[in-house]
mmCIF file of C-alpha atoms and ligand atoms in Angstrom:
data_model
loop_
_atom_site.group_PDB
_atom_site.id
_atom_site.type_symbol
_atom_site.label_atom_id
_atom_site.label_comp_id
_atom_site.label_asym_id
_atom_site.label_seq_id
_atom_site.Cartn_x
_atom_site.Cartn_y
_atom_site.Cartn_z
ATOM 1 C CA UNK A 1 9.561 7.484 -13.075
ATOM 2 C CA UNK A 2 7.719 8.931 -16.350
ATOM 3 C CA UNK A 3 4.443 10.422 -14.850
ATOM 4 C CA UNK A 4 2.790 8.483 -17.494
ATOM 5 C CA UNK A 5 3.917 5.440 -15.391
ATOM 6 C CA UNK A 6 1.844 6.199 -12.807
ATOM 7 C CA UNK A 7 -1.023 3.537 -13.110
ATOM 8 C CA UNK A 8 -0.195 0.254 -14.454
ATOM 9 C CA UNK A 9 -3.334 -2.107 -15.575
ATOM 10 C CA UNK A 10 -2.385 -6.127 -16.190
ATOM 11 C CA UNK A 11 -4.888 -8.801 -16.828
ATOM 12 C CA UNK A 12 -6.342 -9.108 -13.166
ATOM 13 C CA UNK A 13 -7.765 -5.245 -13.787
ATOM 14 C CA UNK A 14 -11.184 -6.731 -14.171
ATOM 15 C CA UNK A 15 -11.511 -8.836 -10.777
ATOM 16 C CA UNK A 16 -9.877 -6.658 -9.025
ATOM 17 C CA UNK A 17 -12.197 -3.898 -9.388
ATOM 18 C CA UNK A 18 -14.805 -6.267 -8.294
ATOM 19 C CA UNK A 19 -12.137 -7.098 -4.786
ATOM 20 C CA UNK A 20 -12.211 -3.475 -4.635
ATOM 21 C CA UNK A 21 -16.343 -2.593 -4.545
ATOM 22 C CA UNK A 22 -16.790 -5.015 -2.060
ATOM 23 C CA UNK A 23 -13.808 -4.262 -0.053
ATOM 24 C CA UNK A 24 -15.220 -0.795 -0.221
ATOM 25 C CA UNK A 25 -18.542 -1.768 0.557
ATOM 26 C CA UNK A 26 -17.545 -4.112 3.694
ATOM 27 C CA UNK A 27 -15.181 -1.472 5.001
ATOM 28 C CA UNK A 28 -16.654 1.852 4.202
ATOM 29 C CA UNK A 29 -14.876 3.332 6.878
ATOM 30 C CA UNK A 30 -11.514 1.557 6.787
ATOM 31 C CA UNK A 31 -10.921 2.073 3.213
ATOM 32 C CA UNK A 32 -11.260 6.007 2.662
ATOM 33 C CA UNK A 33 -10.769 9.375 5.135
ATOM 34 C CA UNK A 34 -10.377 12.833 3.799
ATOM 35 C CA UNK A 35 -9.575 15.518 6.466
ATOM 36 C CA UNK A 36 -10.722 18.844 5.991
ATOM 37 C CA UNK A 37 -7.039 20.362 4.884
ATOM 38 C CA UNK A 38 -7.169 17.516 1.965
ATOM 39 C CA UNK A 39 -10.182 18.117 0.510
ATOM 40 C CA UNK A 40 -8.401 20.227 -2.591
ATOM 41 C CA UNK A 41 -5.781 17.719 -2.589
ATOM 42 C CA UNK A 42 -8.121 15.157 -3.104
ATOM 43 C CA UNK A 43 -10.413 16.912 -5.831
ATOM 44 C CA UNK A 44 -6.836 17.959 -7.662
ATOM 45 C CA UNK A 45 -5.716 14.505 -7.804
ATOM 46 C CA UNK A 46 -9.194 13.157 -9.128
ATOM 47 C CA UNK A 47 -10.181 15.635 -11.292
ATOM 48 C CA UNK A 48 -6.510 14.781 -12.992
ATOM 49 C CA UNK A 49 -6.749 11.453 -12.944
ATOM 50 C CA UNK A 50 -10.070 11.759 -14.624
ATOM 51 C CA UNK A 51 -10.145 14.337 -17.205
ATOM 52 C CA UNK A 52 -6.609 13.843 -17.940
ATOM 53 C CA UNK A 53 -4.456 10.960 -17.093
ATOM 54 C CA UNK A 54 -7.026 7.758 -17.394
ATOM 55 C CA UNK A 55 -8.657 8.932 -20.590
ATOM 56 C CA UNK A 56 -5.015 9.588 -22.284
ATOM 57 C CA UNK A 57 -3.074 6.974 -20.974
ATOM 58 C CA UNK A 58 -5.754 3.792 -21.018
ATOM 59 C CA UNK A 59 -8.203 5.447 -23.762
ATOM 60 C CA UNK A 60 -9.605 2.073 -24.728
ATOM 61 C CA UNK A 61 -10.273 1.382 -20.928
ATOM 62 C CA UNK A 62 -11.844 4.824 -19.601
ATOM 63 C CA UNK A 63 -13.646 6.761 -22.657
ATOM 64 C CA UNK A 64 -15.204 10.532 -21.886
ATOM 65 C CA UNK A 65 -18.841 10.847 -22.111
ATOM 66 C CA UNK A 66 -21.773 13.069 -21.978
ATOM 67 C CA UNK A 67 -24.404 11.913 -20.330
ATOM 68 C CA UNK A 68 -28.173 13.891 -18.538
ATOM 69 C CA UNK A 69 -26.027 13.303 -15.565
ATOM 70 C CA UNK A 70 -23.357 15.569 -16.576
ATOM 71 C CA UNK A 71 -19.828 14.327 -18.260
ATOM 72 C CA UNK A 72 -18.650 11.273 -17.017
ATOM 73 C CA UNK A 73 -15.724 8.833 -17.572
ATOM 74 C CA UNK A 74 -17.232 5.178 -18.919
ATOM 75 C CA UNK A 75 -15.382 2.515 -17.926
ATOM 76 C CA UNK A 76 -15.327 -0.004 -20.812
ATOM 77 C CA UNK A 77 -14.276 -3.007 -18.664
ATOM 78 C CA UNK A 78 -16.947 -2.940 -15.837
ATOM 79 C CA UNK A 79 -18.995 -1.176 -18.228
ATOM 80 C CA UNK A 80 -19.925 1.467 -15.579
ATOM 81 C CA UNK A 81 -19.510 5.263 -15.062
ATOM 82 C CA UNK A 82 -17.378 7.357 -13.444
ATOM 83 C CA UNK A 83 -18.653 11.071 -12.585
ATOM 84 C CA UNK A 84 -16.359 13.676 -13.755
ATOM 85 C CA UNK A 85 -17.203 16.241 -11.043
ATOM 86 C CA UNK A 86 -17.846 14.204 -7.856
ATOM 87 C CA UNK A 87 -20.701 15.164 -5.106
ATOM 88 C CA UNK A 88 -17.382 15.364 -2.449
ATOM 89 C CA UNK A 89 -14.091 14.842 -1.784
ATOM 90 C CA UNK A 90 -14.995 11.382 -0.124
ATOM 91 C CA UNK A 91 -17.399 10.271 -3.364
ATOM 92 C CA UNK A 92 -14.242 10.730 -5.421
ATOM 93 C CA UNK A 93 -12.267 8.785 -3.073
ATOM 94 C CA UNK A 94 -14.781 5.928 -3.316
ATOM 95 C CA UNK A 95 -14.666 6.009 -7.064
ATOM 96 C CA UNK A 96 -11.277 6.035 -7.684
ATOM 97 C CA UNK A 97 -11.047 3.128 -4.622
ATOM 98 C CA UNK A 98 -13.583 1.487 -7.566
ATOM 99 C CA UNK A 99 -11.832 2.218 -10.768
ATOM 100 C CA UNK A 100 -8.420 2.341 -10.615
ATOM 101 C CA UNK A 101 -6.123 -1.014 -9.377
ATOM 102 C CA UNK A 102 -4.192 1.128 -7.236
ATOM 103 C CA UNK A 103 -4.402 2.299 -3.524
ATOM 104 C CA UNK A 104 -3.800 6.715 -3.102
ATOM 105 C CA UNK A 105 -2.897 8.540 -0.072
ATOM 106 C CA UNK A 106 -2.717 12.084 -0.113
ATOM 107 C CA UNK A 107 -0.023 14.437 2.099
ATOM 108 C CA UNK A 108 0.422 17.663 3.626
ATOM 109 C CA UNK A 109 2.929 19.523 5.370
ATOM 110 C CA UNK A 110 1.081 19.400 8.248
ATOM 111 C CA UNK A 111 3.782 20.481 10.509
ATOM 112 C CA UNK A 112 7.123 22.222 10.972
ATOM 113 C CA UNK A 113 10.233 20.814 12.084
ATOM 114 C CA UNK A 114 12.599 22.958 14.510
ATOM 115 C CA UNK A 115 14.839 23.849 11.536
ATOM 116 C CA UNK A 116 11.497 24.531 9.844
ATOM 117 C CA UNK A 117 11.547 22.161 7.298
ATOM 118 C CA UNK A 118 8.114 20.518 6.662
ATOM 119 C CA UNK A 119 7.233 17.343 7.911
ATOM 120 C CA UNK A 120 4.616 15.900 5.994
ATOM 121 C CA UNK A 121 1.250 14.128 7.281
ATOM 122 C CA UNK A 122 -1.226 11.684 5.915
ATOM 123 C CA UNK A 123 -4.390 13.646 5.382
ATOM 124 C CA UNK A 124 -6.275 11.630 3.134
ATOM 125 C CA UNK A 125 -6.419 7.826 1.646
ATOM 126 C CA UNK A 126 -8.529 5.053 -0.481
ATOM 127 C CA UNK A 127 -6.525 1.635 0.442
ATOM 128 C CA UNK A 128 -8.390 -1.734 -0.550
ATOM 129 C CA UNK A 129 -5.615 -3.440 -0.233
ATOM 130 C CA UNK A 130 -3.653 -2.599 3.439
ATOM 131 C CA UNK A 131 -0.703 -4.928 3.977
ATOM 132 C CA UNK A 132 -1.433 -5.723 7.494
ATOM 133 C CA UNK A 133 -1.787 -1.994 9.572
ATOM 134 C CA UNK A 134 -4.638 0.077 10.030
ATOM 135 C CA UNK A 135 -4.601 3.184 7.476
ATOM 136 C CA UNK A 136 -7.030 4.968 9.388
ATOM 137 C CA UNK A 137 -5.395 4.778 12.700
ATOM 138 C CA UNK A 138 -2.259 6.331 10.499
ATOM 139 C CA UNK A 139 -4.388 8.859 9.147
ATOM 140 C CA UNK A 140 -3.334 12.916 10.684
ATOM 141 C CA UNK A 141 0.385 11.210 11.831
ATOM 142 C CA UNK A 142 3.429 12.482 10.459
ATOM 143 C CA UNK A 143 5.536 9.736 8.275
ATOM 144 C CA UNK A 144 7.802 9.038 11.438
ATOM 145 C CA UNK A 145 5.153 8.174 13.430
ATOM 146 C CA UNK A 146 3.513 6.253 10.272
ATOM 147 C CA UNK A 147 6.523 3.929 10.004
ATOM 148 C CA UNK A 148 7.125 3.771 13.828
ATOM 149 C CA UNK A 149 6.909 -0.096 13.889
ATOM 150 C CA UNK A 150 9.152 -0.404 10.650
ATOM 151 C CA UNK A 151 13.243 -0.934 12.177
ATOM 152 C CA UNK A 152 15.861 1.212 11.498
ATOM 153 C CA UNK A 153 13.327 3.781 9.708
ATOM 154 C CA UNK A 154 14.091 6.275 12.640
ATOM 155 C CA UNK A 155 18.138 5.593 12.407
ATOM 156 C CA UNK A 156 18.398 4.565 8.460
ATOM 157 C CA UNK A 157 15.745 6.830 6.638
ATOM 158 C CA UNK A 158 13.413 9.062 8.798
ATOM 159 C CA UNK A 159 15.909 12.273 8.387
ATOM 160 C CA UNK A 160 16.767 11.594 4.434
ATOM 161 C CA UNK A 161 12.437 10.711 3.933
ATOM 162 C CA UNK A 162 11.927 14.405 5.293
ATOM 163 C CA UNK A 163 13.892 15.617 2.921
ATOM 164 C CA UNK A 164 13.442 14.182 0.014
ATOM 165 C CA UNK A 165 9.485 14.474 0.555
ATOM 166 C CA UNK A 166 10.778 18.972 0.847
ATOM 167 C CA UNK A 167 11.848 18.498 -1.857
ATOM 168 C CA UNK A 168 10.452 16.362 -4.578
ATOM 169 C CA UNK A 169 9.595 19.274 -7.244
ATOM 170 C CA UNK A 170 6.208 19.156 -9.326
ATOM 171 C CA UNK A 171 6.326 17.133 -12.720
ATOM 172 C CA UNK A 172 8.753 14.682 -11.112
ATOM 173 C CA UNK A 173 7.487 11.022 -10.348
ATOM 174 C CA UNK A 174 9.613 8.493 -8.181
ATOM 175 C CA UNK A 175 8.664 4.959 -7.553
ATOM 176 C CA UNK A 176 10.066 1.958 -5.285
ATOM 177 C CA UNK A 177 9.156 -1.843 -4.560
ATOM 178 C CA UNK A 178 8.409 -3.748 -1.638
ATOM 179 C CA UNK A 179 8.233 -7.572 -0.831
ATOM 180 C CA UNK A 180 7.041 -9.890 1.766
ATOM 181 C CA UNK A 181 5.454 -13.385 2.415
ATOM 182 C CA UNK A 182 2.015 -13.161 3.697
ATOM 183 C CA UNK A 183 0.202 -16.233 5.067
ATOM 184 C CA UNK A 184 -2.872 -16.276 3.240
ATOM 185 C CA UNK A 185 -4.378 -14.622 -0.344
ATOM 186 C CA UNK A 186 -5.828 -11.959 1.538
ATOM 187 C CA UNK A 187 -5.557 -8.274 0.026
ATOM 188 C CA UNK A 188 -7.332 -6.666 2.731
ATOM 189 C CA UNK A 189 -5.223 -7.119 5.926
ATOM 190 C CA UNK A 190 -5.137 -4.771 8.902
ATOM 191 C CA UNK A 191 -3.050 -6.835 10.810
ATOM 192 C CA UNK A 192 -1.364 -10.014 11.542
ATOM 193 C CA UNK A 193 1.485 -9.764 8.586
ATOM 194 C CA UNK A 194 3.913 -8.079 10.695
ATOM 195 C CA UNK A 195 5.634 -8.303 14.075
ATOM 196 C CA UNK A 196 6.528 -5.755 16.299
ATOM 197 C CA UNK A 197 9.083 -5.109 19.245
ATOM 198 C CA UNK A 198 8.034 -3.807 22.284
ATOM 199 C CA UNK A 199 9.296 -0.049 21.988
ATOM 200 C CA UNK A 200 7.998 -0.219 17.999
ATOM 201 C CA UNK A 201 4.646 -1.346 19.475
ATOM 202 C CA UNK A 202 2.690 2.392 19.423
ATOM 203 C CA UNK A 203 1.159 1.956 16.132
ATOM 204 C CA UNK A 204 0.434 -1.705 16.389
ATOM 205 C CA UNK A 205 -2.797 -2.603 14.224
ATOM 206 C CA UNK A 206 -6.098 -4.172 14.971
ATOM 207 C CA UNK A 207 -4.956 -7.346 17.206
ATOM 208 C CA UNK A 208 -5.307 -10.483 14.944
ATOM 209 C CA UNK A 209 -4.505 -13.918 16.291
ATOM 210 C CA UNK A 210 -1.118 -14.153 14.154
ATOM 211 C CA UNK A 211 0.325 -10.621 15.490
ATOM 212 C CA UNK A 212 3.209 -12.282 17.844
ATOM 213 C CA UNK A 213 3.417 -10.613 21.239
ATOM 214 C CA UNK A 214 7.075 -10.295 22.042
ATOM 215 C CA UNK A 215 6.886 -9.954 25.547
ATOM 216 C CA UNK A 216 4.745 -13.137 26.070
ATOM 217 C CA UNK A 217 6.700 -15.709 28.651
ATOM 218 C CA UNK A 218 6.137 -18.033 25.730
ATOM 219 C CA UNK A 219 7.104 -16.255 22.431
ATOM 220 C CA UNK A 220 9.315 -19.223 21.628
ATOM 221 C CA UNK A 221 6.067 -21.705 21.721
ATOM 222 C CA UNK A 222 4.257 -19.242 19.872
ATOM 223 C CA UNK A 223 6.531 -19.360 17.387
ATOM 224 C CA UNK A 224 6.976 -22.344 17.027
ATOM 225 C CA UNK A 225 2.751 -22.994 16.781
ATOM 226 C CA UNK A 226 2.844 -20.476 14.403
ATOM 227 C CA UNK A 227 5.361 -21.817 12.290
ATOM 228 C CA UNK A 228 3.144 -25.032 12.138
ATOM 229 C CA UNK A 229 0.336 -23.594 10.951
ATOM 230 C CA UNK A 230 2.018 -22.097 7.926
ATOM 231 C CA UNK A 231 0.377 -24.006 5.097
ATOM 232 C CA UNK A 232 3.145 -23.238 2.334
ATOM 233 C CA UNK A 233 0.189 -23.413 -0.945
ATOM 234 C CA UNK A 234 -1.738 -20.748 0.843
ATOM 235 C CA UNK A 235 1.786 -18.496 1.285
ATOM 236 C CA UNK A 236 1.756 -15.786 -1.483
ATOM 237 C CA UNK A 237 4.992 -13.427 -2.427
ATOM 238 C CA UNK A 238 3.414 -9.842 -1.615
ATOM 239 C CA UNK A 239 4.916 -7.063 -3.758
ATOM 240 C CA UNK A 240 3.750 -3.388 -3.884
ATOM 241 C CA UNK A 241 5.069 -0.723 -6.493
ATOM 242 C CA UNK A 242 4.598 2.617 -4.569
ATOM 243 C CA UNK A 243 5.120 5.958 -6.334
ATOM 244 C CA UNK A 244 5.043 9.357 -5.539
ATOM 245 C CA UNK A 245 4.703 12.644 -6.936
ATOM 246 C CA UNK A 246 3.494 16.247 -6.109
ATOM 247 C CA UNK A 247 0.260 17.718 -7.502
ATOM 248 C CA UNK A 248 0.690 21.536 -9.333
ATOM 249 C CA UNK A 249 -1.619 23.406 -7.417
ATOM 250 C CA UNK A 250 -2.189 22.364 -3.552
ATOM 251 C CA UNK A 251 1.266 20.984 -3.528
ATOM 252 C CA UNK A 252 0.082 17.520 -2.034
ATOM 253 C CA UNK A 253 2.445 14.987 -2.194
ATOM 254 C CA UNK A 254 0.428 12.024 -3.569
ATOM 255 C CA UNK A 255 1.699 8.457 -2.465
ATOM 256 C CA UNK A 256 0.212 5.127 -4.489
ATOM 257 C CA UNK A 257 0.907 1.454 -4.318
ATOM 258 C CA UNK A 258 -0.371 -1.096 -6.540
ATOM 259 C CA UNK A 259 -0.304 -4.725 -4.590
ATOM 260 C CA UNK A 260 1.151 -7.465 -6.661
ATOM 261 C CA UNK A 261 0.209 -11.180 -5.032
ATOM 262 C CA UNK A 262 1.733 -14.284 -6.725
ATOM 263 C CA UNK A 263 1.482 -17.694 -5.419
ATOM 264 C CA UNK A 264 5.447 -19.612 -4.560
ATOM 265 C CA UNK A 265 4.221 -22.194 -7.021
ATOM 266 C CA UNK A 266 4.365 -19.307 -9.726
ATOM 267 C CA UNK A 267 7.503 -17.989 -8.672
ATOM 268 C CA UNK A 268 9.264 -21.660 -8.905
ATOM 269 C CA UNK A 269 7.627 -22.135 -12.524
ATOM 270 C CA UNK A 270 9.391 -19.068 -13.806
ATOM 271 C CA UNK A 271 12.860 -20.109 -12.179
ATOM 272 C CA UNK A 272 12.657 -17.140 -9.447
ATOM 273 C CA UNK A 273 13.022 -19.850 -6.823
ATOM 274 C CA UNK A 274 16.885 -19.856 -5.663
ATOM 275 C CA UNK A 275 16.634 -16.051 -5.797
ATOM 276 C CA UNK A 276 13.544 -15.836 -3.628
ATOM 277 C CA UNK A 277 15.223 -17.818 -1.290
ATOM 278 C CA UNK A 278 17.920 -16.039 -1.172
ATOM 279 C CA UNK A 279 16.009 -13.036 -0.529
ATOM 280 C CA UNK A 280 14.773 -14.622 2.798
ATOM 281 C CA UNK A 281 17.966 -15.437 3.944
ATOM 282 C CA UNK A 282 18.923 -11.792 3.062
ATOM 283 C CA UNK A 283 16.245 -10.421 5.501
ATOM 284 C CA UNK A 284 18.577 -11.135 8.274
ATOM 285 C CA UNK A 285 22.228 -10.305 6.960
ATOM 286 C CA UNK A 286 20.754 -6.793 5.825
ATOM 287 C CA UNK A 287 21.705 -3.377 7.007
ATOM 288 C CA UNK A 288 18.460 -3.587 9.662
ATOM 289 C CA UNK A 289 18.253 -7.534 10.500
ATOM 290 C CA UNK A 290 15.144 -6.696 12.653
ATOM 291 C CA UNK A 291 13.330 -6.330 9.174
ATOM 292 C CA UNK A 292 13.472 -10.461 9.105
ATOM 293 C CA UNK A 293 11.191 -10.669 12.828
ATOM 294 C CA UNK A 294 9.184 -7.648 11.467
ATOM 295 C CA UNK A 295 8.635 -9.372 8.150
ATOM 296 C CA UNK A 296 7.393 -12.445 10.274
ATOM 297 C CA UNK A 297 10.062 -14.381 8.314
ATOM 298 C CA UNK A 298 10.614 -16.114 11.486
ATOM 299 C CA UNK A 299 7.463 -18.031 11.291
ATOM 300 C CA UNK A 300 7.120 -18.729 7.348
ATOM 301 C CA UNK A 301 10.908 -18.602 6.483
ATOM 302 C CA UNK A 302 11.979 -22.282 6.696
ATOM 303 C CA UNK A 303 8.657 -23.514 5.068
ATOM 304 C CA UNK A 304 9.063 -21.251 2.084
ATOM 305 C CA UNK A 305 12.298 -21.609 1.741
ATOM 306 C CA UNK A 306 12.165 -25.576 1.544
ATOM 307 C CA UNK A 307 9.406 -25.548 -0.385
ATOM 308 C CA UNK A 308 11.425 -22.970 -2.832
ATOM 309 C CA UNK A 309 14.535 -24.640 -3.500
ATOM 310 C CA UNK A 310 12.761 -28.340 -3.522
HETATM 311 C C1 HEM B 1 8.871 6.748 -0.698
HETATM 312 C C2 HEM B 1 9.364 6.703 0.469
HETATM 313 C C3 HEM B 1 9.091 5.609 1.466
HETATM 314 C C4 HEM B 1 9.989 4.703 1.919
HETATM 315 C C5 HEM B 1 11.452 4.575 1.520
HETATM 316 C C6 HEM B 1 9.291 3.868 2.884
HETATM 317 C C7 HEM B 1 9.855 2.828 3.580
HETATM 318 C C8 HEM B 1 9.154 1.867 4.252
HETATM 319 C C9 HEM B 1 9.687 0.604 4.690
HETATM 320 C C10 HEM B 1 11.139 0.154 4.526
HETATM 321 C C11 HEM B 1 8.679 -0.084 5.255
HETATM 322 C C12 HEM B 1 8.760 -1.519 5.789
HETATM 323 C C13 HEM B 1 8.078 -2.461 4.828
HETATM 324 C C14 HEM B 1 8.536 -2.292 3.415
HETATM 325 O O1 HEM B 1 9.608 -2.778 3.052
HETATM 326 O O2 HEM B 1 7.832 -1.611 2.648
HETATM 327 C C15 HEM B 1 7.501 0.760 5.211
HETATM 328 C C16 HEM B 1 6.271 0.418 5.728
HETATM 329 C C17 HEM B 1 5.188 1.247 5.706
HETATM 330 N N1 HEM B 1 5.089 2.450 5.056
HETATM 331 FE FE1 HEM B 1 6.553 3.409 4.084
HETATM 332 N N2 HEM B 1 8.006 4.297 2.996
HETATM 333 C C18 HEM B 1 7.839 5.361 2.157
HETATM 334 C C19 HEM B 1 6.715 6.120 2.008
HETATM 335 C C20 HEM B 1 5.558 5.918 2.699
HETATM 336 C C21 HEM B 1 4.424 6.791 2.681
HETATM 337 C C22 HEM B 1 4.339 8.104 1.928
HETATM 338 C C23 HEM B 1 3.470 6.219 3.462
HETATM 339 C C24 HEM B 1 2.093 6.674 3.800
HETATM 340 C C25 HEM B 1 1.691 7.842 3.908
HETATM 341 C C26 HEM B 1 3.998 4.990 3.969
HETATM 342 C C27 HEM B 1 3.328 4.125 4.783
HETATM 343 C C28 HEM B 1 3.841 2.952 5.265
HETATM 344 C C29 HEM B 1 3.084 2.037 6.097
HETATM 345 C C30 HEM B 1 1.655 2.215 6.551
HETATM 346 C C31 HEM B 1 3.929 0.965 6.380
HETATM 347 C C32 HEM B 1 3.590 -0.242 7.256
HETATM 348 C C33 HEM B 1 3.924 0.146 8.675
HETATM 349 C C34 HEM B 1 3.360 -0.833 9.696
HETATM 350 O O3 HEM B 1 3.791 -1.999 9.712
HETATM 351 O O4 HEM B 1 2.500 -0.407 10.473
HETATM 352 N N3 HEM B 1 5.277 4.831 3.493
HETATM 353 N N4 HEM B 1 7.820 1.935 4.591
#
């Protein structure tokens, strides 16, 4: 991916800034973290993204200005400021949280494999828009234990993730997408949108009544409640495009996602039903077919999928 690809703005830019402040504001805690070894990271990225990369790339959106306060970026859509040199590490967190449609979390090499080969940690974040875990409670962990509830990461990509995150050299951007089905329209979800096995079960996320427990004597009833209570028109198709590249000077590998959330009706009216469908079913006959209970498609499969092809 061009660096220049970084960001992308669309026409929900302006309410989702306003999502963002009060996600912010309800979860001050929850949405941002900077430990001590990230603070440079984190002032690299921002002072980047706002001397540099905003202005350039969206320069009818962000415009530099001077102001008593010292040089700021002003945001033409909200029509609000942005300060160019931040009061800390965690200010510019909260303002880029604010500003940009687009969730950052910041890595180190925290720690050394046997081979000694680093193994990269997550030091600092902003994420408004979680897809059902706790990003603080993955803050300091190393990506293996990050993804611990994911199947097949260990067996399929933990060893090749290591290595490509060694290696990924400075200039060059990468980017991949995700999907799911969540329940509901929420963008702020620590929990509840996935389903974990028992020996994936370390990192499991704030307990929400929709987080299946596998062991329970009645996980077939539960299931099948569950799958009851899926109201298909409040089912959205969840998509995140996640990049990541490494900053020039501290060396931090910085990891974004942008969260994508279209309703099934939209996906029908543009024809993307059959494939969509297809998709679900495809959750099962992959490589990892445990992805299909993680993904919950056990509960809202059927339901989608009938409503899909109808
Ligand atoms: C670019 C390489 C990466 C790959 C190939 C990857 C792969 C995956 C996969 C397959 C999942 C399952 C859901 C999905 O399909 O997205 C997942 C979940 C997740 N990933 Fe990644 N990932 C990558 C990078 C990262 C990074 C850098 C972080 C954060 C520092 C991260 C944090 C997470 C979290 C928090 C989850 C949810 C885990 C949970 O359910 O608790 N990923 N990842």
């Amino acid at each position: 991916m061009p660096l220049s690809e970084l960001v992308e703005v669309d026409n929900t830019f302006k309410d989702r800034m306003e999502i963002r402040r009060s996600i912010l504001n309800d979860h001050p805690e929850a949405t941002k973290q900077c430990n001590k070894v990230a603070e440079a990271a984190v002032l690299e990225h921002y002072d980047w993204m706002v001397s540099t990369y905003l202005p350039r790339r969206f320069p009818t959106i962000y415009k530099p200005t001077s102001t008593a306060a010292g040089p700021q970026l002003y945001n033409c859509v909200s029509k609000t400021s942005i300060p160019i040199r931040p009061a800390s590490p965690m200010a510019a967190l909260d303002a880029l949280g604010e500003h940009v449609d687009t969730d950052f979390l910041i890595l180190l090499p925290s720690s050394t494999a046997v081979d000694g080969s680093p193994i990269y940690h997550l030091e600092a974040f902003v994420t408004c828009f979680p897809a059902g875990f706790s990003t603080r409670e993955k803050c300091g962990n190393p990506l293996a234990a990050i993804h611990k509830p994911v199947p097949g990461y260990e067996a399929k990509l933990e060893k090749s993730m290591d290595r490509f995150f060694a290696k990924l050299e400075v200039g060059r951007g990468v980017k991949r997408a995700n999907w799911s089905i969540s329940t509901n329209d929420k963008l702020y979800s620590e929990g509840g949108n996935h389903m974990y096995a028992e020996d994936e079960k370390v990192d499991k996320p704030v307990e929400n009544a929709k987080t299946l427990d596998v062991n329970s004597p009645n996980l077939d009833e539960d299931v099948e409640r569950q799958k009851r209570e899926v109201v298909v028109e409040d089912c959205r198709l969840r998509c995140e495009r996640q990049t990541l590249h490494r900053l020039p000077k501290t060396k931090a590998l910085v990891f974004s996602f942008k969260t994508y959330m279209y309703k099934l009706s939209e996906v029908k009216a543009e024809g993307s039903g059959p494939e969509l469908a297809a998709a679900i079913d495809g959750l099962a006959q992959g490589s990892v077919p445990a992805i299909a209970f993680y993904k919950r498609g056990v509960v809202w499969g059927a339901k989608v999928k009938e409503y899909l092809l109808s």
